[in-house]
Coordinates of C-alpha atoms in Angstrom, one line a residue:
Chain A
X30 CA -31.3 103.2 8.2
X31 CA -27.9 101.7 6.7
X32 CA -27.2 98.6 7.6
X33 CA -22.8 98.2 6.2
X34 CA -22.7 94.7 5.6
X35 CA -20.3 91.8 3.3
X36 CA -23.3 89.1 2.1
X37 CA -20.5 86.1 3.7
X38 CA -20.5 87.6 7.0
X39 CA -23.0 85.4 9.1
X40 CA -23.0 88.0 11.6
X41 CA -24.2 90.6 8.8
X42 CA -26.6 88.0 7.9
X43 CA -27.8 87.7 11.2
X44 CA -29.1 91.4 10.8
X45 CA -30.2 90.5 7.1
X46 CA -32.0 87.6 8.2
X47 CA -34.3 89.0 11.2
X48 CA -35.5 92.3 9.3
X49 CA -36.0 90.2 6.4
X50 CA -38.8 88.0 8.9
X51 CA -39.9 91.2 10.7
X52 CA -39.7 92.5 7.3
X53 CA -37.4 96.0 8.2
X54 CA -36.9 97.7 5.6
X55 CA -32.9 98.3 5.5
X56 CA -30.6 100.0 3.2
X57 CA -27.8 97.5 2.8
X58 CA -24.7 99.2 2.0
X59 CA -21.7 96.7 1.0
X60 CA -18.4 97.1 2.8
X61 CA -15.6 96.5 0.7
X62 CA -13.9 94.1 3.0
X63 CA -10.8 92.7 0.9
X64 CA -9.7 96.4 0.4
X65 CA -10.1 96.7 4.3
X66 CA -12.6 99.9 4.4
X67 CA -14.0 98.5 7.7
X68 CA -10.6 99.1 9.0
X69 CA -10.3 102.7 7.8
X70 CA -12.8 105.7 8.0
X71 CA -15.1 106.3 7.7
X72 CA -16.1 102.8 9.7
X73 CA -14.1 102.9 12.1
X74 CA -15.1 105.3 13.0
X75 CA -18.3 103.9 13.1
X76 CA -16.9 101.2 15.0
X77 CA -13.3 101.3 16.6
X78 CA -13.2 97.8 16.5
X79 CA -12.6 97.7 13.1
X80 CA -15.9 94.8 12.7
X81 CA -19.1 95.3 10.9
X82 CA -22.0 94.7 10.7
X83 CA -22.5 98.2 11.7
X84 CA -26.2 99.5 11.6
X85 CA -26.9 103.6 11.4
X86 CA -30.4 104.4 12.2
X87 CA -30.3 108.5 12.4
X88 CA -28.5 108.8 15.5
X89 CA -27.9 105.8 16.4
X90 CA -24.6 104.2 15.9
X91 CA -24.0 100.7 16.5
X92 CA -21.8 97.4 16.7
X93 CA -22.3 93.7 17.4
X94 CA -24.8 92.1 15.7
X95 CA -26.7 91.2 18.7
X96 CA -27.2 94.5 20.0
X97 CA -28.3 95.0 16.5
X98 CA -30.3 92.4 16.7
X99 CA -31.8 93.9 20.4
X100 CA -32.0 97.6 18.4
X101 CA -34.0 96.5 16.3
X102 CA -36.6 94.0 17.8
X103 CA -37.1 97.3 20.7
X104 CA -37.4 100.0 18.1
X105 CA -39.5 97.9 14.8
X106 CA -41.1 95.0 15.7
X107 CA -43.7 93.4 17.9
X108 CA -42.3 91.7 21.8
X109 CA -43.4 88.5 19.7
X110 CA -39.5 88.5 18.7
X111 CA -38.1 90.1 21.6
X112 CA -40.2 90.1 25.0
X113 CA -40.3 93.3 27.3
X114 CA -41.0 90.9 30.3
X115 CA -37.8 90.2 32.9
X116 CA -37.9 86.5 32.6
X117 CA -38.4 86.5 28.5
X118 CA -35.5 88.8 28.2
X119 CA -33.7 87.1 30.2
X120 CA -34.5 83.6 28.6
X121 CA -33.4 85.5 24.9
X122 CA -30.3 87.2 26.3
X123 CA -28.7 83.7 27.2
X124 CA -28.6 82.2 23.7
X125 CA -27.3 85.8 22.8
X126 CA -24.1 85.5 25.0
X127 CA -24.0 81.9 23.2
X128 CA -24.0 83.5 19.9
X129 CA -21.5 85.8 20.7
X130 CA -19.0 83.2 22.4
X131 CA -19.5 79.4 22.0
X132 CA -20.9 79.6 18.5
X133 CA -18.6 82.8 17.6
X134 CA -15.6 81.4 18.8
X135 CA -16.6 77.4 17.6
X136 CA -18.2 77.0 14.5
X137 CA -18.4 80.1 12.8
X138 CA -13.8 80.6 13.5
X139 CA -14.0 77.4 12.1
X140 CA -15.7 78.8 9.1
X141 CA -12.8 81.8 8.9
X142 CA -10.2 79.2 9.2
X143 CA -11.4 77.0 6.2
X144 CA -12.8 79.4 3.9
X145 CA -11.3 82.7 4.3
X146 CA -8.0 81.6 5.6
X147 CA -8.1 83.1 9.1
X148 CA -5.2 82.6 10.9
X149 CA -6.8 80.6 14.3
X150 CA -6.4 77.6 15.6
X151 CA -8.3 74.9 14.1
X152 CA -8.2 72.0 16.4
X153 CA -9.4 74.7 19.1
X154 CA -12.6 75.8 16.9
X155 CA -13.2 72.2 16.5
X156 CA -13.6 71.5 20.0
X157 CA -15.7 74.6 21.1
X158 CA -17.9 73.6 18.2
X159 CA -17.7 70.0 19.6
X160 CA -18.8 71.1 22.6
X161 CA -21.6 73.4 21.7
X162 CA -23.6 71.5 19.1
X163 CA -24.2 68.2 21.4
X164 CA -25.6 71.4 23.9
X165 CA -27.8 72.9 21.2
X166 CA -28.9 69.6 19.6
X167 CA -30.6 68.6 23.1
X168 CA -32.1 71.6 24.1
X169 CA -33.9 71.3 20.6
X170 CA -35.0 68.0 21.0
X171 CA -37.4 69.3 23.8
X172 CA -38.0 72.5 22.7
X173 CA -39.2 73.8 18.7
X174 CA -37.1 77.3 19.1
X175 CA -34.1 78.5 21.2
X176 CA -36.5 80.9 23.8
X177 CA -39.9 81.0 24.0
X178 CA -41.7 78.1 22.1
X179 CA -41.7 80.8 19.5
X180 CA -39.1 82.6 17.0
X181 CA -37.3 85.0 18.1
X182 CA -34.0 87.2 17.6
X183 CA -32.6 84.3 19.9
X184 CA -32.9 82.7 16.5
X185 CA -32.1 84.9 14.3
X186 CA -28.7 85.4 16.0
X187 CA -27.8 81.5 16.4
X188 CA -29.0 80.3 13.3
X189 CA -26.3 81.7 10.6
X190 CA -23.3 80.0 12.0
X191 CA -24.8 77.0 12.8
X192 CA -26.7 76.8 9.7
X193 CA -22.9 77.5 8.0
X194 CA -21.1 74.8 10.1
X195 CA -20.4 72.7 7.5
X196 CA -18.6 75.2 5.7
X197 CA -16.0 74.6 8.3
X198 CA -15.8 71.4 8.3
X199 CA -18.2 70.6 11.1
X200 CA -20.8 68.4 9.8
X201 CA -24.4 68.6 11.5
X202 CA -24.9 64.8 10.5
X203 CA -25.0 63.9 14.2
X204 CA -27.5 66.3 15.5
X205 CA -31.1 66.0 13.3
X206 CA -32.7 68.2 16.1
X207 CA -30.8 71.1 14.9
X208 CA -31.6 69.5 11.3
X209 CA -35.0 70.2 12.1
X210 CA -34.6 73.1 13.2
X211 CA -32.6 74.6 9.9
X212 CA -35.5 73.8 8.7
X213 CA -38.3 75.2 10.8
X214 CA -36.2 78.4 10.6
X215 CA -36.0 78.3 6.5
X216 CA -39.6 77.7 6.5
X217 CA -40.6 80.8 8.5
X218 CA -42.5 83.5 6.6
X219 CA -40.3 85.9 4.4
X220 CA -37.4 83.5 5.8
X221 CA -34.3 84.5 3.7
X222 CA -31.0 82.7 2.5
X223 CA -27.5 83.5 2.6
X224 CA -24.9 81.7 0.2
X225 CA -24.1 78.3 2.1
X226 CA -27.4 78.2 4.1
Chain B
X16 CA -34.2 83.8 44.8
X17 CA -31.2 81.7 44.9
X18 CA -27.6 82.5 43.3
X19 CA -25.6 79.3 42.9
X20 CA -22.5 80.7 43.1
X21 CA -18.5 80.3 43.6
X22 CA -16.6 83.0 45.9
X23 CA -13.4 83.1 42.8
X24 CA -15.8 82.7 39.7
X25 CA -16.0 86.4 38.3
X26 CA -18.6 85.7 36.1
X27 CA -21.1 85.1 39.4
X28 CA -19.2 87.7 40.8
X29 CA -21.1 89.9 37.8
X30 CA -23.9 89.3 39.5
X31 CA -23.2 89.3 43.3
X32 CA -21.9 93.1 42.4
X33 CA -24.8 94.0 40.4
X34 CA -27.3 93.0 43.1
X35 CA -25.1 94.9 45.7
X36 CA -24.9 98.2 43.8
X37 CA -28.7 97.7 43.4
X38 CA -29.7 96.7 46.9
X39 CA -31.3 93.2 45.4
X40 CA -31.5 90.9 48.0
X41 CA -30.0 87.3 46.7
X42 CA -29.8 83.9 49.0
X43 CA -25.9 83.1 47.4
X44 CA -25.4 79.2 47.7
X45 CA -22.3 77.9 47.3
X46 CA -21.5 75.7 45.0
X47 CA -18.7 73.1 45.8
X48 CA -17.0 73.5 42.3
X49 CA -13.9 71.1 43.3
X50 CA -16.2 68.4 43.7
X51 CA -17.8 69.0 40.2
X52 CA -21.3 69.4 42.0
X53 CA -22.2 71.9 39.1
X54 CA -21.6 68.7 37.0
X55 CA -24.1 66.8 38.6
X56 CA -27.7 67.0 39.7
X57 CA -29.3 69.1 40.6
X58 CA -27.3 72.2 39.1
X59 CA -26.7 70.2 35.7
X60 CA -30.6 70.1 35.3
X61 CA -30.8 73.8 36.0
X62 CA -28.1 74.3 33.6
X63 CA -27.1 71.5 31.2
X64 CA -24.0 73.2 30.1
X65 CA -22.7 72.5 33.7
X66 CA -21.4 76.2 34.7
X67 CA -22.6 78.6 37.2
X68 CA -23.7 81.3 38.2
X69 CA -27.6 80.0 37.5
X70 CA -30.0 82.2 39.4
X71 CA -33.1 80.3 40.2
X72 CA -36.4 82.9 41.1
X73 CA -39.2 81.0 41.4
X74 CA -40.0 79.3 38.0
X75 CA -37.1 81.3 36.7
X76 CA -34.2 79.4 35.7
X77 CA -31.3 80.8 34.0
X78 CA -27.8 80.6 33.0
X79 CA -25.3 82.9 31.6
X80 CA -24.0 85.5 33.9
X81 CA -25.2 88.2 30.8
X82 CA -28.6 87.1 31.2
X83 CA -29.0 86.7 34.6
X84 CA -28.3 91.1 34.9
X85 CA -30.6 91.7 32.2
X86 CA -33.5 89.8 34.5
X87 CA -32.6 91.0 37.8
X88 CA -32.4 94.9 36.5
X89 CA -35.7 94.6 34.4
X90 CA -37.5 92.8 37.0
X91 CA -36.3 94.6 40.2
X92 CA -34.1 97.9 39.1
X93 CA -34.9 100.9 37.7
X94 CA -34.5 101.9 34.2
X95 CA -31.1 103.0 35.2
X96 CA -29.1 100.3 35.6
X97 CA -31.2 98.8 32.2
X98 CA -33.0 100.8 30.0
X99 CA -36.6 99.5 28.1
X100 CA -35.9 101.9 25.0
X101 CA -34.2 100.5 21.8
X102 CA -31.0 102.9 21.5
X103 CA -30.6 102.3 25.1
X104 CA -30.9 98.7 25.2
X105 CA -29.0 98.2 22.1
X106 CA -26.1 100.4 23.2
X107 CA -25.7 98.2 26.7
X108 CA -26.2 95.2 24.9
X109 CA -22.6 95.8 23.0
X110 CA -21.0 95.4 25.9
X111 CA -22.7 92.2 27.2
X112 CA -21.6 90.6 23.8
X113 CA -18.2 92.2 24.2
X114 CA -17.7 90.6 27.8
X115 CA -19.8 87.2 27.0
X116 CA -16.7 86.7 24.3
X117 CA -13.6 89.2 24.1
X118 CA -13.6 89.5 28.1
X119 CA -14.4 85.9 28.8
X120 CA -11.7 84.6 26.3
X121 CA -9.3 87.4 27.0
X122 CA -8.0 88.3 30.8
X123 CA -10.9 86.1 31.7
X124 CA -9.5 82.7 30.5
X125 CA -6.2 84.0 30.9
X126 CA -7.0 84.2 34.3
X127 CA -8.3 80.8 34.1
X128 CA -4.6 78.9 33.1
X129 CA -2.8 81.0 35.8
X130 CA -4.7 80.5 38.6
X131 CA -6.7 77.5 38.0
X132 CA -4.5 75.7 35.9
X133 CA -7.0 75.4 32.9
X134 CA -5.6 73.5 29.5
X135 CA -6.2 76.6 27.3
X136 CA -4.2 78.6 25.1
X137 CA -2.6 80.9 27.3
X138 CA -0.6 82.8 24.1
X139 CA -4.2 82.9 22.4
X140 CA -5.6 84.6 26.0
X141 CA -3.0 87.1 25.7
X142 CA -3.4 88.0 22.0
X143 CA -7.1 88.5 22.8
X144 CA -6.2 90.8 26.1
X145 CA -3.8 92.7 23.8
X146 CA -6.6 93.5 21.2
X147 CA -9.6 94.5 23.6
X148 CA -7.8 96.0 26.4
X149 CA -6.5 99.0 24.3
X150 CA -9.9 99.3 22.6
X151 CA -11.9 99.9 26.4
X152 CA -9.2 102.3 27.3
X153 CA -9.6 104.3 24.3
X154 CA -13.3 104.8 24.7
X155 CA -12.9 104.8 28.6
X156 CA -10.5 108.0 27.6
X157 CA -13.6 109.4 26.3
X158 CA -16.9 107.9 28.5
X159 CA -16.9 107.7 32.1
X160 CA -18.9 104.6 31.7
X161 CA -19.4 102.0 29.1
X162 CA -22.8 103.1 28.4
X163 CA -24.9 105.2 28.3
X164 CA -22.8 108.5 30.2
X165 CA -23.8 106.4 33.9
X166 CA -23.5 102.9 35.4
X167 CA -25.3 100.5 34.1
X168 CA -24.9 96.4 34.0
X169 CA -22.7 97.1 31.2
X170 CA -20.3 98.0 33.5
X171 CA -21.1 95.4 36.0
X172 CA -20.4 92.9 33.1
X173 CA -17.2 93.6 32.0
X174 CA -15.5 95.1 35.4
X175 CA -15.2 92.1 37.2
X176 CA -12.4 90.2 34.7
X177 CA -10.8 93.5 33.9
X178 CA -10.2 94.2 37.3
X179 CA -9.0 90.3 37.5
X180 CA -6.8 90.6 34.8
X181 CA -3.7 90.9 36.6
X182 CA -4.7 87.7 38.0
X183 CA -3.8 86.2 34.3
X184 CA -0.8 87.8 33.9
X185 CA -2.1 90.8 32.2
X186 CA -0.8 94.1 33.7
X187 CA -3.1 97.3 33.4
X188 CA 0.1 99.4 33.8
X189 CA -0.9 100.9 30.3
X190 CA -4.2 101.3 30.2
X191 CA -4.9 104.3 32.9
X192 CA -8.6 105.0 31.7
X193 CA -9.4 101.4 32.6
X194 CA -7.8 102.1 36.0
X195 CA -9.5 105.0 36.7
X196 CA -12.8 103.5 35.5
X197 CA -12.3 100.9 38.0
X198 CA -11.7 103.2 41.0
X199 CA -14.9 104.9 40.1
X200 CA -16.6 101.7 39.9
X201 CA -15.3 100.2 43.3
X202 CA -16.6 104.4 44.2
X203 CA -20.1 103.2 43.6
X204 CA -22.6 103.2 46.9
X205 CA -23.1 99.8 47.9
X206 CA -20.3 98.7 46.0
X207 CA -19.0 94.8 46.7
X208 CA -15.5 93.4 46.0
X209 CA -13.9 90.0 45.6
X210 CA -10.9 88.4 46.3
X211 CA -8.5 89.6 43.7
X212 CA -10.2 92.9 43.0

């Protein structure tokens, strides 16, 4: 199972992160990103969208980190990181959908803008991040994970970006439940770092 | 089970068309959005981010239009709509993330300045149409559904802002697999439209 992956991609090291913890074994195969070979084939044809990670399990082609994420909690692991049950799923899928928008689109473009020189709009980043971290900070004053009372890929999938904020320029100063949290998260068994977590 | 919910909002109307095409019974509340009542208690206690739809079932609380089809079809569809194994799961859950971000911030928010007057980026909402429109037509050209070779809440997800996108300003003129995808979706038994659509 490849998993075609850039080591300062938080969303690769979303994927890097949870089969570390559900210990997966993966065959991590480095993308040459600056030369644009996730842009050309043979990954895109992998993915059109031109995006990785990308993970390649046999048959099984695919994109977003998320559903990479939901791949690989179904096929590998125990329901203790992703529930089969309607209302558990449905309790993980929401801080999914805010991985892939309010932390995508705030802190993490944030991220692209100051250390990789993305062309976005700053100001906007800012404010979604602005926004979302208040959100997150309060539901983790009442609660020790994202879903569950327990670790899961809802985790795994929110924690990079978050954990990387300050590499945009949004500091976590103001929000110690999310602190604590980092830290519950880099204390987890076969928990494993990224360069800026 | 109760679906707060606002006639114009296409993200509730994700799920008002979901639990149509699968005969779900819902009690739909409406929520008096002008008057910020999703704001406000009771609905900002269900869902501190202050948006709707929020599905309340019993003890079951939950935001995130994404989430709320993922619970409904595992707790009271058939595998069809959702399926339980991993390449299945993982190959609807792409297109979850893919409307949860590149719809919502696309034609959605697009949508959002031209008809509701929002203070976004409308440039930025076009730049994002004009990257993921051409990239659902082109595998539209080759799928007759986003997943999975049938409907599934993949499609219920993304339809209802691509169908809307006009509504922004974004013409589907060129994009004639996404056109005839949603003539076979508004085909479907049972199916429900909105205003707009």
């Amino acid at each position: 199972m490849q998993l075609y992956d850039l080591e300062l991609s938080g969303n690769c090291y979303k994927v890097r992160l949870f089969a570390a913890l559900a210990q997966i074994p993966l065959d991590i195969v480095a993308v040459d990103f600056l030369a644009g070979a996730h842009k050309k084939p043979p990954l895109i044809d992998f993915n059109p969208w031109g995006e990785i990670p990308i993970l390649v399990d046999g048959e099984v082609v695919l994109r977003d980190s998320q559903a990479i994420l939901v791949y690989l909690a179904a096929k590998y692991a125990g329901e203790s990181w992703l529930p089969r049950d309607a209302a558990g799923l449905g309790e993980v899928m929401q801080w999914l959908s805010t991985a892939a928008n309010e932390v995508q689109n705030g802190p993490a473009s944030a991220r692209l803008v100051d250390k990789f020189g993305y062309a976005l709009d700053k100001a906007d980043t800012l404010k979604r991040a602005a926004r979302i971290l208040p959100l997150l900070d309060a539901h983790l004053a009442r609660h020790p994970w994202l879903a569950l009372a327990r670790p899961t890929i809802a985790d795994c999938a929110v924690f990079p970006y978050v954990a990387l904020a300050p590499e945009g320029g949004v500091s976590l100063a103001d929000y110690p439940h999310i602190r604590q949290w980092i830290a519950r998260v880099k204390a987890l068994p076969n928990f494993l770092a990224m360069p800026g977590v």
